Short mmCIF file of C-alpha atoms in Angstrom, two decimals:
data_model
loop_
_atom_site.label_atom_id
_atom_site.label_comp_id
_atom_site.label_asym_id
_atom_site.label_seq_id
_atom_site.Cartn_x
_atom_site.Cartn_y
_atom_site.Cartn_z
CA UNK A 1 48.49 -13.94 56.27
CA UNK A 2 47.00 -15.60 53.15
CA UNK A 3 45.19 -13.32 50.68
CA UNK A 4 42.29 -13.87 48.33
CA UNK A 5 44.71 -13.37 45.47
CA UNK A 6 46.65 -16.38 46.70
CA UNK A 7 43.50 -18.50 46.96
CA UNK A 8 42.32 -17.55 43.41
CA UNK A 9 45.80 -18.15 41.95
CA UNK A 10 46.18 -21.56 43.65
CA UNK A 11 42.53 -22.70 43.48
CA UNK A 12 41.54 -20.98 40.21
CA UNK A 13 41.55 -24.16 38.18
CA UNK A 14 39.26 -25.95 40.63
CA UNK A 15 36.96 -22.89 40.86
CA UNK A 16 36.57 -22.79 37.10
CA UNK A 17 36.11 -26.54 36.83
CA UNK A 18 33.34 -26.49 39.43
CA UNK A 19 31.76 -23.49 37.69
CA UNK A 20 31.88 -25.21 34.28
CA UNK A 21 30.22 -28.36 35.61
CA UNK A 22 27.29 -26.36 36.97
CA UNK A 23 27.07 -23.94 34.03
CA UNK A 24 27.12 -26.78 31.50
CA UNK A 25 23.78 -27.96 32.81
CA UNK A 26 22.22 -24.71 31.62
CA UNK A 27 24.24 -24.28 28.46
CA UNK A 28 24.21 -27.88 27.19
CA UNK A 29 20.95 -27.41 25.30
CA UNK A 30 22.56 -24.57 23.35
CA UNK A 31 25.36 -26.77 22.07
CA UNK A 32 28.26 -24.67 23.40
CA UNK A 33 31.68 -26.26 23.27
CA UNK A 34 33.95 -26.08 26.33
CA UNK A 35 35.95 -23.08 24.99
CA UNK A 36 32.72 -21.29 24.06
CA UNK A 37 31.30 -22.01 27.51
CA UNK A 38 34.36 -20.77 29.39
CA UNK A 39 34.53 -17.66 27.16
CA UNK A 40 35.94 -14.86 29.35
CA UNK A 41 35.48 -16.51 32.76
CA UNK A 42 39.20 -17.33 33.38
CA UNK A 43 40.17 -13.75 32.58
CA UNK A 44 37.31 -12.33 34.64
CA UNK A 45 38.23 -14.49 37.65
CA UNK A 46 41.82 -13.31 37.40
CA UNK A 47 40.66 -9.68 37.26
CA UNK A 48 38.90 -10.00 40.61
CA UNK A 49 42.18 -9.78 42.51
CA UNK A 50 42.96 -6.32 41.02
CA UNK A 51 42.44 -3.03 42.85
CA UNK A 52 39.57 -1.74 40.64
CA UNK A 53 37.17 -1.36 43.56
CA UNK A 54 33.63 -2.63 44.23
CA UNK A 55 32.24 -1.63 40.82
CA UNK A 56 33.48 -3.26 37.57
CA UNK A 57 35.54 -0.84 35.49
CA UNK A 58 38.37 -0.87 33.02
CA UNK A 59 39.30 -4.42 32.08
CA UNK A 60 36.47 -5.97 34.07
CA UNK A 61 33.92 -3.84 32.24
CA UNK A 62 35.30 -4.90 28.87
CA UNK A 63 35.12 -8.56 29.89
CA UNK A 64 31.50 -8.28 31.06
CA UNK A 65 30.49 -6.59 27.79
CA UNK A 66 32.35 -9.25 25.78
CA UNK A 67 30.63 -12.04 27.69
CA UNK A 68 27.21 -10.46 27.16
CA UNK A 69 27.77 -10.14 23.40
CA UNK A 70 28.91 -13.77 23.07
CA UNK A 71 26.00 -15.11 25.12
CA UNK A 72 23.41 -13.07 23.23
CA UNK A 73 24.65 -14.57 19.96
CA UNK A 74 23.99 -17.98 21.49
CA UNK A 75 20.49 -17.02 22.59
CA UNK A 76 21.01 -16.67 26.37
CA UNK A 77 18.46 -14.61 28.27
CA UNK A 78 19.12 -12.21 31.14
CA UNK A 79 18.40 -14.70 33.93
CA UNK A 80 20.89 -17.19 32.47
CA UNK A 81 23.55 -14.50 32.14
CA UNK A 82 23.13 -13.32 35.72
CA UNK A 83 23.06 -16.87 37.07
CA UNK A 84 26.51 -17.53 35.51
CA UNK A 85 28.08 -14.70 37.49
CA UNK A 86 26.18 -15.62 40.66
CA UNK A 87 27.45 -19.18 40.22
CA UNK A 88 31.03 -17.93 39.92
CA UNK A 89 30.62 -16.03 43.19
CA UNK A 90 29.42 -19.18 44.95
CA UNK A 91 32.34 -21.17 43.58
CA UNK A 92 34.82 -18.56 44.87
CA UNK A 93 33.16 -18.65 48.31
CA UNK A 94 33.20 -22.47 48.36
CA UNK A 95 36.92 -22.46 47.50
CA UNK A 96 37.58 -20.04 50.39
CA UNK A 97 35.50 -22.15 52.79
CA UNK A 98 37.36 -25.34 51.79
CA UNK A 99 40.69 -23.86 52.93
CA UNK A 100 41.71 -24.77 56.51
CA UNK A 101 40.74 -21.93 58.89
CA UNK A 102 44.36 -21.03 59.60
CA UNK A 103 45.02 -20.57 55.85
CA UNK A 104 41.96 -18.50 55.06
CA UNK A 105 42.21 -14.81 54.14
CA UNK A 106 40.27 -12.04 55.81
CA UNK A 107 36.50 -12.55 55.20
CA UNK A 108 36.31 -8.89 54.17
CA UNK A 109 38.41 -9.71 51.10
CA UNK A 110 35.90 -12.39 50.12
CA UNK A 111 33.04 -9.95 50.65
CA UNK A 112 34.80 -7.49 48.34
CA UNK A 113 35.08 -10.15 45.63
CA UNK A 114 31.42 -11.11 45.99
CA UNK A 115 30.43 -7.46 45.91
CA UNK A 116 32.21 -7.01 42.55
CA UNK A 117 30.54 -10.14 41.17
CA UNK A 118 27.12 -8.91 42.33
CA UNK A 119 27.78 -5.53 40.76
CA UNK A 120 28.64 -7.34 37.51
CA UNK A 121 25.20 -9.04 37.52
CA UNK A 122 23.52 -5.64 37.99
CA UNK A 123 25.66 -4.22 35.19
CA UNK A 124 24.56 -7.07 32.94
CA UNK A 125 20.93 -6.12 33.56
CA UNK A 126 21.55 -2.53 32.43
CA UNK A 127 23.50 -3.70 29.38
CA UNK A 128 20.80 -6.21 28.48
CA UNK A 129 18.01 -3.59 28.59
CA UNK A 130 20.14 -1.22 26.52
CA UNK A 131 20.76 -4.02 24.05
CA UNK A 132 17.02 -4.70 23.74
CA UNK A 133 16.34 -1.02 23.03
CA UNK A 134 19.12 -0.89 20.47
CA UNK A 135 17.86 -4.11 18.92
CA UNK A 136 14.33 -2.73 18.67
CA UNK A 137 15.64 0.36 16.92
CA UNK A 138 17.68 -1.79 14.56
CA UNK A 139 14.63 -3.86 13.68
CA UNK A 140 12.65 -0.70 12.94
CA UNK A 141 15.46 0.53 10.72
CA UNK A 142 15.71 -2.72 8.78
CA UNK A 143 11.93 -2.86 8.46
CA UNK A 144 11.93 0.65 7.01
CA UNK A 145 14.76 -0.18 4.58
CA UNK A 146 13.01 -3.33 3.36
CA UNK A 147 9.79 -1.39 2.86
CA UNK A 148 11.67 1.26 0.89
CA UNK A 149 13.13 -1.47 -1.32
CA UNK A 150 9.55 -2.18 -2.38
CA UNK A 151 7.87 1.22 -2.29
CA UNK A 152 10.44 3.97 -1.69
CA UNK A 153 12.87 5.77 -3.97
CA UNK A 154 13.95 3.28 -6.65
CA UNK A 155 17.42 1.87 -6.24
CA UNK A 156 19.67 0.96 -9.17
CA UNK A 157 18.25 -2.56 -8.98
CA UNK A 158 14.66 -1.30 -9.21
CA UNK A 159 15.45 1.04 -12.11
CA UNK A 160 16.70 -1.95 -14.06
CA UNK A 161 13.96 -4.32 -12.92
CA UNK A 162 10.85 -2.92 -11.18
CA UNK A 163 9.35 -6.39 -11.08
CA UNK A 164 8.74 -8.42 -7.93
CA UNK A 165 12.06 -10.21 -8.48
CA UNK A 166 13.79 -6.84 -8.76
CA UNK A 167 12.22 -5.61 -5.54
CA UNK A 168 13.20 -8.77 -3.70
CA UNK A 169 16.71 -8.48 -5.12
CA UNK A 170 16.94 -5.00 -3.60
CA UNK A 171 15.75 -6.37 -0.24
CA UNK A 172 18.17 -9.31 0.05
CA UNK A 173 21.29 -7.27 1.03
CA UNK A 174 19.20 -5.64 3.77
CA UNK A 175 18.17 -9.07 5.05
CA UNK A 176 21.84 -10.09 5.11
CA UNK A 177 22.78 -7.00 7.11
CA UNK A 178 19.90 -7.50 9.55
CA UNK A 179 21.09 -11.01 10.39
CA UNK A 180 24.83 -10.56 9.98
CA UNK A 181 24.73 -13.17 7.23
CA UNK A 182 27.10 -13.88 4.35
CA UNK A 183 24.34 -14.88 1.94
CA UNK A 184 20.56 -14.65 1.63
CA UNK A 185 18.05 -16.02 -0.85
CA UNK A 186 14.33 -16.21 -1.43
CA UNK A 187 12.44 -18.83 -3.44
CA UNK A 188 8.80 -18.26 -4.40
CA UNK A 189 6.24 -20.97 -5.00
CA UNK A 190 5.18 -21.45 -8.60
CA UNK A 191 1.42 -22.25 -8.34
CA UNK A 192 1.24 -24.17 -11.61
CA UNK A 193 4.17 -26.50 -10.93
CA UNK A 194 4.04 -26.46 -7.10
CA UNK A 195 7.80 -25.87 -7.06
CA UNK A 196 9.95 -23.32 -5.29
CA UNK A 197 11.77 -21.15 -7.84
CA UNK A 198 14.86 -19.10 -6.99
CA UNK A 199 13.71 -15.50 -7.31
CA UNK A 200 16.47 -13.43 -5.69
CA UNK A 201 19.69 -13.96 -3.76
CA UNK A 202 22.72 -12.02 -2.60
CA UNK A 203 26.10 -12.57 -0.97
CA UNK A 204 28.77 -15.15 -1.63
CA UNK A 205 26.20 -17.75 -2.74
CA UNK A 206 24.40 -15.40 -5.12
CA UNK A 207 22.36 -17.61 -7.44
CA UNK A 208 20.24 -15.14 -9.36
CA UNK A 209 21.84 -16.25 -12.63
CA UNK A 210 21.30 -19.90 -11.79
CA UNK A 211 17.54 -20.07 -11.97
CA UNK A 212 16.47 -23.37 -10.50
CA UNK A 213 13.49 -25.00 -8.86
CA UNK A 214 13.22 -27.13 -5.77
CA UNK A 215 10.32 -29.41 -5.03
CA UNK A 216 8.36 -29.19 -1.81
CA UNK A 217 9.63 -32.63 -0.83
CA UNK A 218 11.34 -32.91 2.56
CA UNK A 219 14.50 -34.14 0.86
CA UNK A 220 15.40 -30.57 -0.10
CA UNK A 221 16.36 -27.88 2.37
CA UNK A 222 13.84 -25.49 0.78
CA UNK A 223 11.09 -28.11 1.00
CA UNK A 224 11.90 -28.76 4.63
CA UNK A 225 11.61 -25.02 5.38
CA UNK A 226 8.26 -24.87 3.57
CA UNK A 227 6.85 -27.70 5.69
CA UNK A 228 7.55 -26.00 9.05
CA UNK A 229 5.65 -23.28 10.86
CA UNK A 230 8.85 -22.31 12.65
CA UNK A 231 12.41 -21.57 11.63
CA UNK A 232 14.56 -24.39 10.21
CA UNK A 233 18.30 -24.63 10.87
CA UNK A 234 21.11 -26.50 9.13
CA UNK A 235 24.49 -26.60 10.84
CA UNK A 236 26.61 -27.33 7.76
CA UNK A 237 25.54 -26.80 4.15
CA UNK A 238 28.73 -28.48 2.91
CA UNK A 239 28.11 -31.89 4.50
CA UNK A 240 24.31 -32.03 4.73
CA UNK A 241 22.43 -34.91 3.13
CA UNK A 242 19.59 -32.58 2.24
CA UNK A 243 19.29 -31.39 -1.36
CA UNK A 244 21.03 -28.00 -1.71
CA UNK A 245 22.56 -26.45 -4.81
CA UNK A 246 26.18 -27.14 -5.64
CA UNK A 247 26.82 -23.41 -5.63
CA UNK A 248 25.66 -23.15 -2.01
CA UNK A 249 27.33 -26.39 -0.91
CA UNK A 250 30.77 -25.25 -2.09
CA UNK A 251 30.47 -21.55 -1.27
CA UNK A 252 32.04 -21.68 2.19
CA UNK A 253 28.64 -21.20 3.85
CA UNK A 254 27.99 -23.53 6.76
CA UNK A 255 25.13 -22.63 9.12
CA UNK A 256 21.79 -21.97 7.43
CA UNK A 257 18.61 -20.48 8.91
CA UNK A 258 15.40 -20.76 6.88
CA UNK A 259 11.85 -19.55 7.33
CA UNK A 260 8.56 -20.12 5.56
CA UNK A 261 6.80 -17.10 3.99
CA UNK A 262 4.44 -16.52 5.64
CA UNK A 263 4.75 -18.57 8.79
CA UNK A 264 1.17 -19.66 8.74
CA UNK A 265 -1.41 -19.15 5.93
CA UNK A 266 -0.95 -20.27 2.32
CA UNK A 267 2.67 -20.72 1.27
CA UNK A 268 4.16 -17.91 -0.84
CA UNK A 269 7.77 -19.06 -0.64
CA UNK A 270 10.77 -19.59 1.62
CA UNK A 271 13.78 -17.51 2.63
CA UNK A 272 17.11 -18.48 4.13
CA UNK A 273 20.32 -16.83 5.27
CA UNK A 274 23.75 -18.43 5.64
CA UNK A 275 26.79 -17.90 7.85
CA UNK A 276 30.41 -18.84 7.36
CA UNK A 277 30.60 -20.17 10.94
CA UNK A 278 29.55 -23.52 12.35
CA UNK A 279 27.22 -22.36 15.10
CA UNK A 280 23.58 -22.52 16.17
CA UNK A 281 21.34 -19.50 15.66
CA UNK A 282 20.18 -17.47 18.64
CA UNK A 283 16.55 -16.96 19.62
CA UNK A 284 16.99 -13.29 18.68
CA UNK A 285 18.13 -14.20 15.16
CA UNK A 286 15.19 -16.55 14.76
CA UNK A 287 12.74 -13.92 15.92
CA UNK A 288 14.24 -11.37 13.55
CA UNK A 289 14.06 -13.58 10.45
CA UNK A 290 10.47 -14.48 11.33
CA UNK A 291 9.56 -10.78 11.59
CA UNK A 292 11.24 -10.08 8.24
CA UNK A 293 9.41 -13.01 6.64
CA UNK A 294 6.04 -11.67 7.84
CA UNK A 295 6.85 -8.23 6.46
CA UNK A 296 7.99 -9.68 3.12
CA UNK A 297 4.79 -11.72 2.89
CA UNK A 298 2.68 -8.57 3.15
CA UNK A 299 4.87 -6.70 0.65
CA UNK A 300 4.81 -9.58 -1.84
CA UNK A 301 1.02 -9.84 -1.58
CA UNK A 302 0.70 -6.07 -2.06
CA UNK A 303 2.93 -6.13 -5.16
CA UNK A 304 1.01 -9.07 -6.65
CA UNK A 305 -2.29 -7.34 -5.93
CA UNK A 306 -0.97 -4.12 -7.48
CA UNK A 307 0.18 -6.02 -10.58
CA UNK A 308 -3.23 -7.64 -10.89
CA UNK A 309 -4.91 -4.25 -10.61
CA UNK A 310 -2.55 -2.76 -13.21
CA UNK A 311 -3.34 -5.60 -15.60
CA UNK A 312 -7.06 -5.14 -15.00
CA UNK A 313 -6.79 -1.36 -15.46
CA UNK A 314 -4.82 -1.85 -18.68
CA UNK A 315 -7.49 -4.25 -19.94
CA UNK A 316 -10.22 -1.76 -19.04
CA UNK A 317 -8.35 1.03 -20.83
CA UNK A 318 -8.04 -1.14 -23.91
CA UNK A 319 -11.72 -1.98 -23.68
CA UNK A 320 -12.53 1.71 -23.28
CA UNK A 321 -10.41 2.60 -26.31
CA UNK A 322 -12.24 0.00 -28.38
CA UNK A 323 -15.60 1.36 -27.21
CA UNK A 324 -14.48 4.91 -28.06
CA UNK A 325 -13.44 3.85 -31.53
CA UNK A 326 -16.71 1.95 -32.03
CA UNK A 327 -18.74 4.90 -30.75
CA UNK A 328 -16.88 7.34 -33.00
CA UNK A 329 -17.47 5.13 -36.03
CA UNK A 330 -21.12 4.68 -35.01
CA UNK A 331 -21.64 8.43 -34.55
CA UNK A 332 -19.94 9.19 -37.85
CA UNK A 333 -21.93 6.57 -39.73
CA UNK A 334 -25.25 7.55 -38.13
CA UNK A 335 -25.08 11.20 -39.07
CA UNK A 336 -25.33 10.44 -42.80
CA UNK A 337 -28.58 8.44 -42.60
CA UNK A 338 -30.04 10.88 -40.06
CA UNK A 339 -29.35 13.84 -42.33
CA UNK A 340 -30.92 12.01 -45.28
CA UNK A 341 -33.98 11.10 -43.18
CA UNK A 342 -34.35 14.73 -42.04
CA UNK A 343 -34.23 16.06 -45.61
CA UNK A 344 -36.82 13.49 -46.68
CA UNK A 345 -39.12 14.32 -43.75
CA UNK A 346 -38.84 18.06 -44.39
CA UNK A 347 -39.62 17.60 -48.11
CA UNK A 348 -42.62 15.42 -47.24
CA UNK A 349 -43.85 18.05 -44.79
CA UNK A 350 -43.57 20.84 -47.35
CA UNK A 351 -45.20 18.83 -50.15
CA UNK A 352 -48.48 18.07 -48.34
CA UNK A 353 -51.34 19.91 -46.74
CA UNK A 354 -52.83 16.76 -45.23
CA UNK A 355 -53.09 17.39 -41.43
CA UNK A 356 -52.61 13.73 -40.59
CA UNK A 357 -49.48 13.47 -42.75
CA UNK A 358 -48.11 16.70 -41.25
CA UNK A 359 -48.56 15.25 -37.74
CA UNK A 360 -46.62 12.20 -38.84
CA UNK A 361 -43.79 14.21 -40.39
CA UNK A 362 -43.70 16.42 -37.28
CA UNK A 363 -43.30 13.34 -35.13
CA UNK A 364 -40.53 12.05 -37.39
CA UNK A 365 -38.68 15.37 -37.25
CA UNK A 366 -38.94 15.52 -33.44
CA UNK A 367 -37.61 11.95 -33.21
CA UNK A 368 -34.77 12.81 -35.57
CA UNK A 369 -33.93 15.86 -33.42
CA UNK A 370 -33.82 13.68 -30.33
CA UNK A 371 -31.68 11.07 -32.11
CA UNK A 372 -29.25 13.74 -33.28
CA UNK A 373 -29.02 15.09 -29.73
CA UNK A 374 -28.30 11.57 -28.44
CA UNK A 375 -25.56 11.10 -31.06
CA UNK A 376 -24.05 14.47 -30.20
CA UNK A 377 -24.28 13.70 -26.47
CA UNK A 378 -22.46 10.43 -26.99
CA UNK A 379 -19.63 12.11 -28.90
CA UNK A 380 -19.36 14.98 -26.40
CA UNK A 381 -19.46 12.62 -23.40
CA UNK A 382 -16.48 10.78 -24.85
CA UNK A 383 -14.59 14.06 -25.08
CA UNK A 384 -15.50 14.96 -21.50
CA UNK A 385 -14.41 11.54 -20.28
CA UNK A 386 -11.10 11.98 -22.09
CA UNK A 387 -10.56 15.30 -20.30
CA UNK A 388 -11.06 17.41 -23.42
CA UNK A 389 -12.92 20.70 -23.49
CA UNK A 390 -15.96 20.67 -25.80
CA UNK A 391 -15.62 22.78 -28.95
CA UNK A 392 -18.23 25.56 -29.10
CA UNK A 393 -19.07 27.98 -31.90
CA UNK A 394 -19.47 31.34 -30.14
CA UNK A 395 -21.83 33.93 -31.49
CA UNK A 396 -23.74 36.90 -30.10
CA UNK A 397 -26.92 35.55 -28.54
CA UNK A 398 -29.30 36.01 -25.63
CA UNK A 399 -29.45 33.21 -23.05
CA UNK A 400 -33.01 34.21 -22.06
CA UNK A 401 -34.17 33.91 -25.68
CA UNK A 402 -32.63 30.41 -25.90
CA UNK A 403 -34.52 29.37 -22.74
CA UNK A 404 -37.85 30.81 -23.99
CA UNK A 405 -37.53 29.16 -27.43
CA UNK A 406 -36.72 25.81 -25.83
CA UNK A 407 -39.66 26.07 -23.40
CA UNK A 408 -41.98 26.93 -26.28
CA UNK A 409 -40.85 23.83 -28.17
CA UNK A 410 -41.11 21.53 -25.14
CA UNK A 411 -44.56 22.90 -24.28
CA UNK A 412 -45.91 21.62 -27.61
CA UNK A 413 -45.22 18.07 -26.40
CA UNK A 414 -45.57 18.36 -22.60
CA UNK A 415 -48.12 21.11 -22.25
CA UNK A 416 -48.09 23.74 -19.52
CA UNK A 417 -45.26 22.15 -17.51
CA UNK A 418 -42.71 24.99 -17.61
CA UNK A 419 -42.33 28.40 -15.98
CA UNK A 420 -39.68 30.97 -16.99
CA UNK A 421 -38.51 33.57 -14.46
CA UNK A 422 -36.80 36.40 -16.37
CA UNK A 423 -34.11 38.71 -14.96
CA UNK A 424 -34.09 42.50 -14.97
CA UNK A 425 -30.52 42.81 -16.31
CA UNK A 426 -28.93 41.85 -19.63
CA UNK A 427 -28.33 38.22 -20.62
CA UNK A 428 -26.67 38.70 -24.00
CA UNK A 429 -23.07 37.66 -24.67
CA UNK A 430 -20.82 35.52 -26.83
CA UNK A 431 -22.03 31.98 -26.21
CA UNK A 432 -22.24 28.66 -27.97
CA UNK A 433 -25.94 28.95 -28.69
CA UNK A 434 -26.58 25.45 -30.02
CA UNK A 435 -24.53 23.88 -27.20
CA UNK A 436 -26.47 25.85 -24.56
CA UNK A 437 -29.76 24.78 -26.12
CA UNK A 438 -28.72 21.13 -25.85
CA UNK A 439 -27.59 21.60 -22.25
CA UNK A 440 -30.87 23.28 -21.24
CA UNK A 441 -32.83 20.57 -23.09
CA UNK A 442 -30.97 17.89 -21.10
CA UNK A 443 -31.72 19.65 -17.79
CA UNK A 444 -35.39 20.03 -18.71
CA UNK A 445 -35.64 16.37 -19.73
CA UNK A 446 -34.09 15.29 -16.45
CA UNK A 447 -36.52 17.46 -14.49
CA UNK A 448 -39.49 15.88 -16.32
CA UNK A 449 -38.10 12.38 -15.91
CA UNK A 450 -37.23 12.49 -12.19
CA UNK A 451 -39.41 15.29 -10.79
CA UNK A 452 -42.99 15.41 -9.66
CA UNK A 453 -45.95 16.65 -11.70
CA UNK A 454 -45.35 20.22 -10.49
CA UNK A 455 -44.09 22.78 -13.02
CA UNK A 456 -40.41 22.86 -13.94
CA UNK A 457 -39.03 26.35 -13.30
CA UNK A 458 -36.32 28.03 -15.42
CA UNK A 459 -34.82 30.98 -13.54
CA UNK A 460 -32.41 33.21 -15.48
CA UNK A 461 -30.30 35.66 -13.44
CA UNK A 462 -28.11 38.52 -14.69
CA UNK A 463 -25.03 39.06 -12.54
CA UNK A 464 -22.15 41.53 -13.01
CA UNK A 465 -19.87 39.03 -14.70
CA UNK A 466 -22.03 36.07 -15.64
CA UNK A 467 -25.47 34.68 -16.41
CA UNK A 468 -26.98 31.99 -14.18
CA UNK A 469 -29.61 29.55 -15.40
CA UNK A 470 -31.33 27.47 -12.73
CA UNK A 471 -33.62 24.56 -13.59
CA UNK A 472 -35.74 23.53 -10.59
CA UNK A 473 -38.18 20.68 -10.11
CA UNK A 474 -40.11 19.48 -7.10
CA UNK A 475 -40.13 15.85 -6.06
CA UNK A 476 -37.90 13.34 -4.27
CA UNK A 477 -34.30 14.45 -3.62
CA UNK A 478 -31.23 12.94 -5.25
CA UNK A 479 -29.35 10.84 -2.63
CA UNK A 480 -26.18 12.55 -1.38
CA UNK A 481 -23.94 9.65 -2.44
CA UNK A 482 -25.23 9.94 -6.03
CA UNK A 483 -24.77 13.71 -6.23
CA UNK A 484 -20.95 13.35 -6.11
CA UNK A 485 -20.88 11.35 -9.38
CA UNK A 486 -23.96 12.71 -11.11
CA UNK A 487 -22.01 14.62 -13.79
CA UNK A 488 -19.80 11.66 -14.73
CA UNK A 489 -20.43 10.05 -18.16
CA UNK A 490 -22.62 6.92 -18.17
CA UNK A 491 -23.86 7.64 -14.63
CA UNK A 492 -27.59 7.47 -13.98
CA UNK A 493 -29.67 7.98 -10.87
CA UNK A 494 -30.18 4.73 -8.99
CA UNK A 495 -32.78 5.73 -6.42
CA UNK A 496 -36.31 4.30 -6.31
CA UNK A 497 -37.89 7.10 -8.35
CA UNK A 498 -35.46 6.81 -11.26
CA UNK A 499 -37.12 5.84 -14.52
CA UNK A 500 -35.61 3.20 -16.81
CA UNK A 501 -33.79 4.04 -20.04
CA UNK A 502 -31.18 6.64 -20.94
CA UNK A 503 -27.41 6.36 -21.21
CA UNK A 504 -26.43 8.66 -18.37
CA UNK A 505 -24.83 11.16 -20.77
CA UNK A 506 -27.03 14.25 -20.43
CA UNK A 507 -25.54 15.74 -17.27
CA UNK A 508 -22.00 14.98 -18.40
CA UNK A 509 -22.70 17.05 -21.52
CA UNK A 510 -24.22 19.82 -19.36
CA UNK A 511 -21.03 20.01 -17.34
CA UNK A 512 -18.91 19.88 -20.50
CA UNK A 513 -20.87 22.79 -22.04
CA UNK A 514 -20.60 24.88 -18.86
CA UNK A 515 -16.84 24.31 -18.59
CA UNK A 516 -16.34 25.01 -22.30
CA UNK A 517 -17.81 28.47 -21.58
CA UNK A 518 -15.40 28.92 -18.66
CA UNK A 519 -18.25 28.34 -16.23
CA UNK A 520 -19.59 25.60 -13.98
CA UNK A 521 -22.68 23.64 -12.98
CA UNK A 522 -23.79 22.26 -9.65
CA UNK A 523 -26.78 20.59 -8.03
CA UNK A 524 -28.64 21.22 -4.79
CA UNK A 525 -31.17 18.59 -3.77
CA UNK A 526 -32.90 18.11 -0.43
CA UNK A 527 -36.14 16.70 0.92
CA UNK A 528 -38.89 19.30 0.92
CA UNK A 529 -36.86 21.68 -1.29
CA UNK A 530 -36.76 19.79 -4.56
CA UNK A 531 -33.78 19.71 -6.92
CA UNK A 532 -32.01 22.65 -8.60
CA UNK A 533 -29.32 22.49 -11.29
CA UNK A 534 -27.54 25.83 -11.78
CA UNK A 535 -25.31 26.67 -14.75
CA UNK A 536 -22.98 29.69 -14.42
CA UNK A 537 -21.88 31.18 -17.75
CA UNK A 538 -19.34 34.05 -17.81
CA UNK A 539 -20.08 36.76 -20.35
CA UNK A 540 -17.93 36.24 -23.46
CA UNK A 541 -16.05 33.42 -21.65
CA UNK A 542 -13.51 35.94 -20.38
CA UNK A 543 -12.85 37.67 -17.07
CA UNK A 544 -15.48 39.58 -15.03
CA UNK A 545 -16.90 42.13 -17.44
CA UNK A 546 -20.41 43.49 -17.65
CA UNK A 547 -21.79 43.57 -21.21
CA UNK A 548 -23.51 46.55 -22.71
CA UNK A 549 -27.24 46.84 -22.00
CA UNK A 550 -29.63 45.63 -24.65
#
């Protein structure tokens, strides 16, 4: 009795011919040649007569996996892959049905063949899903590697050249690996010349040392890529009429796949990869290069933005250095005339008994004191801004006495605006007396400037290891967003009750003085509770240690 093996061996050529005619209708758009189309089908058909059973295994399994890999490279989807095997099953059945009834094999043998073919289509589905998962993981890996080329641990390339070109040079081998390419290159648009300039390349057509530019005209391959919002392919770099470099044309590279960076938005540049083979690129390869191009566009923009910020920061630092030098010169030059003016005012005050003249000299001396404090504040604020600790001349003094003397002086000008709350314990230690006086003066001035007409209260507290001085005023609170930066140099209150004038140096100096003593200062301000600045000053600027009683 005839067997299915006999039918496949005698009718195999006709089965494959019929299958190819039908399959070509699907595959023709992909440009597959006859050998590429047939692929493993003759071997697979021959394997169907073996005793492997209803499920593909051994040689059949290898053939199915080989066919899947080849078709994926050509861009086939799952439905097309499964339809090829279903079509083969139909062709086998048609060959069996065309045999005269007396020469046909047992229908059960045909059913077994069709069962194996059906199982192969199911196996393809599992393989295809597994491939998609593996492909997704691969894309994540390549995305991570490209990102590291820009922002991660510096490679040898980045150590030599941390520029944008160096970063792209480190990324090109990763692009090649991601697409299984033999070469890769990226050209960036030069805004001034509107040309595409070779920035980085890798592989057998490495052109980093051959810096060249390509116009955006469609006559060049790079220009053609730049004009498209989708990938651009070139089947043979050697014979193309498009403008490509001689290095690329004679490198042995044939198929080229290019993409605009980014795909849509303003052009940054173009990228292409090249293969040694003559073949079209699969949909998967096109999707992958598009994804890489989008990622590179973001990374390039980030690097350019970072470079712009660095340049701006460098310019600001230079500007700051020039201001510091100017301020230092100004402070140095001002102190001479101020000292001379003070001596003259003091001599005039001592040489007259005229009350009117004494009032004038008193006003001059107070103005000179204020000017000297402003000059000192400017110099100290610069030190604070530079991260330096203010120099202080420590001597044995009483913080409460400093507060009372300052209040007495301020009361001559502002009247009964101050209240002093004295502690029960000691407040004497080794402090920078003049620096504390300036700090308390700044706090008092701020309270007068921003507070209400209520009295300003100085509260001095004696604690086991430090003295606290709190300056409180009633009135509108300081907004919370301003409190965070209030002690920074050149920062002034911006709320509606702030008065004009001032440099925004006073509180920066207060903080600098507190920290120079090993202490701190903070502010508490809330509606209905007023504003309190509290300086904490450790005794002797050392660890917790209670001083001897007065």
